[in-house]
XYZ file of C-alpha atoms in Angstrom:
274
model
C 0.000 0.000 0.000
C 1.003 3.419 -1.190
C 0.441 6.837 0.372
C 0.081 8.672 -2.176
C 0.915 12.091 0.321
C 4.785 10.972 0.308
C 6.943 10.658 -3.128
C 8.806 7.901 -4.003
C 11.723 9.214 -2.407
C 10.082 9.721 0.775
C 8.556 6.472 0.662
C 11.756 5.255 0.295
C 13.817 7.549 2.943
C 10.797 6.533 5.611
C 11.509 2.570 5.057
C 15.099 3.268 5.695
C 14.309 5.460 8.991
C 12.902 2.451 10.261
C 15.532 -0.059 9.377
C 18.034 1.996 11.195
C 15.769 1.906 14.119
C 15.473 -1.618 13.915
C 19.057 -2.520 13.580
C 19.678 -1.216 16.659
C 17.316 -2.472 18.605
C 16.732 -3.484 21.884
C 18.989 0.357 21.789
C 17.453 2.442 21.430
C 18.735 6.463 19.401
C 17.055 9.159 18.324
C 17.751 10.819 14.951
C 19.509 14.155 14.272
C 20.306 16.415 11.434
C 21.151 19.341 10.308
C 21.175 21.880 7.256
C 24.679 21.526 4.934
C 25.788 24.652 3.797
C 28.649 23.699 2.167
C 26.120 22.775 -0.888
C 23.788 24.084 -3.052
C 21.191 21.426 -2.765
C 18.645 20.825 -0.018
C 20.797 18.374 2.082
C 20.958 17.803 5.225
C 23.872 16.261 7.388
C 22.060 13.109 9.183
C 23.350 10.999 12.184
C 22.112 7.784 13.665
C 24.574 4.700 14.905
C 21.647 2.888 12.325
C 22.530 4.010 9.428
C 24.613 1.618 7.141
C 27.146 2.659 4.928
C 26.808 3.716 1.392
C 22.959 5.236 2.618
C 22.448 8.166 -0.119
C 22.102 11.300 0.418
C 18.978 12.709 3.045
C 17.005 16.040 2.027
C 15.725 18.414 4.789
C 12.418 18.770 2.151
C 11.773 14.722 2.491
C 12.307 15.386 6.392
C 10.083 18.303 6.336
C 7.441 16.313 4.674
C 7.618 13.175 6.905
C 7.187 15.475 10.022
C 3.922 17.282 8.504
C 2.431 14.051 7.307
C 2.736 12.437 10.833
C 5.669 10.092 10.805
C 8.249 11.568 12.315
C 8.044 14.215 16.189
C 10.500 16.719 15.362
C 12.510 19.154 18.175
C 14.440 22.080 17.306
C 18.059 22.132 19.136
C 18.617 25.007 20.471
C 19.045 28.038 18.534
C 18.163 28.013 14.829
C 21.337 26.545 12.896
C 22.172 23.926 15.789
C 20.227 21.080 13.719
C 16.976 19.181 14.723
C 16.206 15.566 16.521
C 13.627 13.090 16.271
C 11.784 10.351 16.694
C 9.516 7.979 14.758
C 5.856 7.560 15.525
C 3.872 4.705 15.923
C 2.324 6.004 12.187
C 5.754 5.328 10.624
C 6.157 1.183 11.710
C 2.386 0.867 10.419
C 3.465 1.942 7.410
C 6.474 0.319 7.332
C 4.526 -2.950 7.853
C 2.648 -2.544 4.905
C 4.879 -1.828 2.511
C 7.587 -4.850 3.212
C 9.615 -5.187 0.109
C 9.544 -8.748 -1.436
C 12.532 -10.821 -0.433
C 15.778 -10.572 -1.777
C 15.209 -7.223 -2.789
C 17.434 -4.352 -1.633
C 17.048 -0.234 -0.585
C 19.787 -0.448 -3.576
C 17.453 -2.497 -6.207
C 14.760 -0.068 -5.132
C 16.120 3.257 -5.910
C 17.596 1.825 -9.532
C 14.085 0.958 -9.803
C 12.652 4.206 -9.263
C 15.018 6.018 -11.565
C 14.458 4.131 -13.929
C 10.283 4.904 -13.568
C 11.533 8.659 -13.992
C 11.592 10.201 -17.611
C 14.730 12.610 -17.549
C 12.372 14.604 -19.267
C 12.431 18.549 -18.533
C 9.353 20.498 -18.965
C 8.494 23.063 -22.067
C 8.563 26.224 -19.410
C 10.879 26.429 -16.420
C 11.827 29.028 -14.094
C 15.667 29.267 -13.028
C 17.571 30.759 -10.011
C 21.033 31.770 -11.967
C 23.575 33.726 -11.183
C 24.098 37.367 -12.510
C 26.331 36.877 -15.761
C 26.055 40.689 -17.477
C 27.790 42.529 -14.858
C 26.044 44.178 -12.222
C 24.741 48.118 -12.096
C 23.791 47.066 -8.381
C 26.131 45.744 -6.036
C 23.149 44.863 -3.989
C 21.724 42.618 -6.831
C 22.847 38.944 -5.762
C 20.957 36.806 -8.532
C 18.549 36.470 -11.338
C 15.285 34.426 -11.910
C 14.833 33.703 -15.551
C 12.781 31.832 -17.856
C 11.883 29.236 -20.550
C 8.820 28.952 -22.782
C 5.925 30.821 -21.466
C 8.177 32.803 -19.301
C 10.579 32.969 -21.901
C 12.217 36.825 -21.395
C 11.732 36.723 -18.091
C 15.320 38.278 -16.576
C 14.374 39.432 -13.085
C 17.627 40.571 -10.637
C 16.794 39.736 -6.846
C 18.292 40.687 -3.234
C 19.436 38.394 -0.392
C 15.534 38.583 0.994
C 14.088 37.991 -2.545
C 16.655 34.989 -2.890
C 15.565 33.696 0.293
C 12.168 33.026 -0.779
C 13.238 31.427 -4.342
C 15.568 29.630 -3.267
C 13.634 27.905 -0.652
C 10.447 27.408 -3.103
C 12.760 26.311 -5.522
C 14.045 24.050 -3.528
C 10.613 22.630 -2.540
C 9.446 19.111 -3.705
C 6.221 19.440 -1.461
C 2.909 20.305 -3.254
C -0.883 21.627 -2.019
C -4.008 21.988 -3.701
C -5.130 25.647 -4.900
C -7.958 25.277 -6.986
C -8.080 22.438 -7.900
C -4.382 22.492 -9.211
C -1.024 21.551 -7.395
C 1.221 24.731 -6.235
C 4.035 24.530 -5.111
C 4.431 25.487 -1.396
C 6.752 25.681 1.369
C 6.057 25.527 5.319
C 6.177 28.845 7.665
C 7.797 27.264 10.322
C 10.303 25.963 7.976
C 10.743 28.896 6.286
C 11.114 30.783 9.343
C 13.822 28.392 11.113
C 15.710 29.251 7.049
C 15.358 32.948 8.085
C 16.799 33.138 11.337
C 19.554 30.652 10.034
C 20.478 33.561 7.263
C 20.178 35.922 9.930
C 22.511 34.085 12.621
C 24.867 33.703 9.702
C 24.551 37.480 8.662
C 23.127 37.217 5.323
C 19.800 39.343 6.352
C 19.425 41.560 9.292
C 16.561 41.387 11.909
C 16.592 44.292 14.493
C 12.801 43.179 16.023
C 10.701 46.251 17.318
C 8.554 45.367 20.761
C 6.752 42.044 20.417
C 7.757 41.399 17.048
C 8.378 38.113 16.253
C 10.527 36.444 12.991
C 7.024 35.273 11.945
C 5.609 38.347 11.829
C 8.798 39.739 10.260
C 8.698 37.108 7.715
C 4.936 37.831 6.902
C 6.078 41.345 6.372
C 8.618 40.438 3.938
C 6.552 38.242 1.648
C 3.993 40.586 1.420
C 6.739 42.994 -0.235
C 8.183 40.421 -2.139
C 4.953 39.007 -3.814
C 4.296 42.748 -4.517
C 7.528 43.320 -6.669
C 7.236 40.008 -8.175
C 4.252 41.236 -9.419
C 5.302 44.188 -11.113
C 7.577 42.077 -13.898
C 4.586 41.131 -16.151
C 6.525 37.379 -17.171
C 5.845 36.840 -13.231
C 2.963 38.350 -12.122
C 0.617 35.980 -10.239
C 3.155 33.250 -10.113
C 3.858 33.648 -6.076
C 0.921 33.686 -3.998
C -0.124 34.801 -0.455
C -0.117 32.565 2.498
C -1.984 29.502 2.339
C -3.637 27.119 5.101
C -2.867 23.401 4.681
C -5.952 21.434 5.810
C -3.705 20.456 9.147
C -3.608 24.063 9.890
C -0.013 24.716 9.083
C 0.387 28.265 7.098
C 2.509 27.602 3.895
C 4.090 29.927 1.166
C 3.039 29.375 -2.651
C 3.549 29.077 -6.061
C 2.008 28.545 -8.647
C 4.554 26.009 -10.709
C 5.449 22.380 -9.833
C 8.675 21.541 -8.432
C 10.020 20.111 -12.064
C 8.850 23.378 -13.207
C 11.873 25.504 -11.233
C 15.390 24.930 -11.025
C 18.473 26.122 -9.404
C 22.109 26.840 -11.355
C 23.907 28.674 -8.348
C 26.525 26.007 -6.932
C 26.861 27.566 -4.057
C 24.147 30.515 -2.446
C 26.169 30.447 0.784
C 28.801 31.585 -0.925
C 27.060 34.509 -3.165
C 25.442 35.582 0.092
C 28.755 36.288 1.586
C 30.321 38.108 -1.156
């Protein structure tokens, strides 16, 4: 049995979660990771005495969506940047139950078998988070969002808080409902634990007046951001306001699937500290 609210890869990543549990039993761990800067992609730096060698890489999105599904009890450590732990729920062994793999057949056999069930295929229209290649009239100006097919011409230069929000959409493999179509979308809270990790770091500065909070900060900030979106005609109405997910989470939008975006910059860490 499938649930059809996880991807393959998270399918996959949760069956593994429990193995390393397993193995270790009657000990028992809890998990930990946290974010890896020293890469552009959406990993995260895992630990757990379970996990065998050669285990492929873990994304904080897959993590994300195995904690908002119910699998997974999640703690922050500390101060934003110090990593998260924790634990399975009952939910995840249930579904670990259910999906046994027939015998004989490997978490190595699987994932061949799952790229090979995905068409390399790239989409007619993309949008891409690329780095700033015709000089730049503003030092302030850290990258560009541009575009193929419909959104061919689409050239738009971006600051550290714009590139905060597209990279972290772009980054996004989780989707929601909108109208009957799939956006898009990525969690406050995560997004909010991303802020205050760019503003520990120094990337963006947050001087909070009485009672603010990073929340409200960050509401603040989209609001301006959706609004200068808006103004480049190739992406007007492609970021959306604040959504509810049917759990009651708030989540950030938009309106393109996540094989619909990409990102070319090897390194944002690195641009943000130029």
């Amino acid at each position: 049995m499938s649930d059809h609210s996880l991807t393959l890869r998270q399918e996959d990543l949760l069956r593994r979660l429990v193995e390393a549990y397993n193995r270790l039993q009657p000990d028992e761990e809890p998990f930990h990771y946290s974010t890896d800067y020293t890469c552009a992609a959406d990993l995260a730096i895992f630990q757990h005495r379970g996990r065998p060698e050669g285990w492929t890489d873990v994304y904080m999105g897959d993590l994300e969506a195995l904690d908002e599904e119910g699998y997974i009890r999640r703690r922050l450590l500390g101060r934003p940047g110090r990593g998260w732990r924790f634990e399975l729920k009952r939910k995840a062994f249930d579904y670990y139950e259910s999906t046994q793999r027939p015998p004989g057949e490997d978490s190595k056999t699987r994932s061949s078998s799952i790229a090979e069930s995905v068409e390399p295929t790239l989409p007619s229209s993309m949008l891409i988070l690329d780095e700033i290649r015709d000089g730049r009239a503003n030092e302030k100006l850290l990258a560009r969002v541009i575009g193929t097919g419909r959104f061919d011409g689409v050239d738009h230069k971006i600051r550290e808080r714009q590139l905060l929000f597209v990279s972290m959409l772009f980054q996004s493999i989780r989707t929601h409902m909108v109208d009957g179509e799939p956006v898009t979308v990525v969690a406050e809270d995560y997004l909010t634990e991303k802020f205050m990790e760019w503003v520990e770091s120094g990337f963006l500065e947050f001087n909070p007046g009485p009672g603010e909070k990073p929340k409200h900060r960050l509401e603040k900030m989209w609001r301006g951001f959706v609004e200068q979106m808006d103004k480049d005609a190739g992406l007007k109405g492609i970021f959306i306001g604040k959504l509810t997910h049917e759990k009651g989470r708030k989540l950030f939008g938009l309106r393109l699937l996540p094989n619909e975006t990409q990102i070319r910059i090897p390194d944002i860490g690195a641009l943000l500290k130029r």
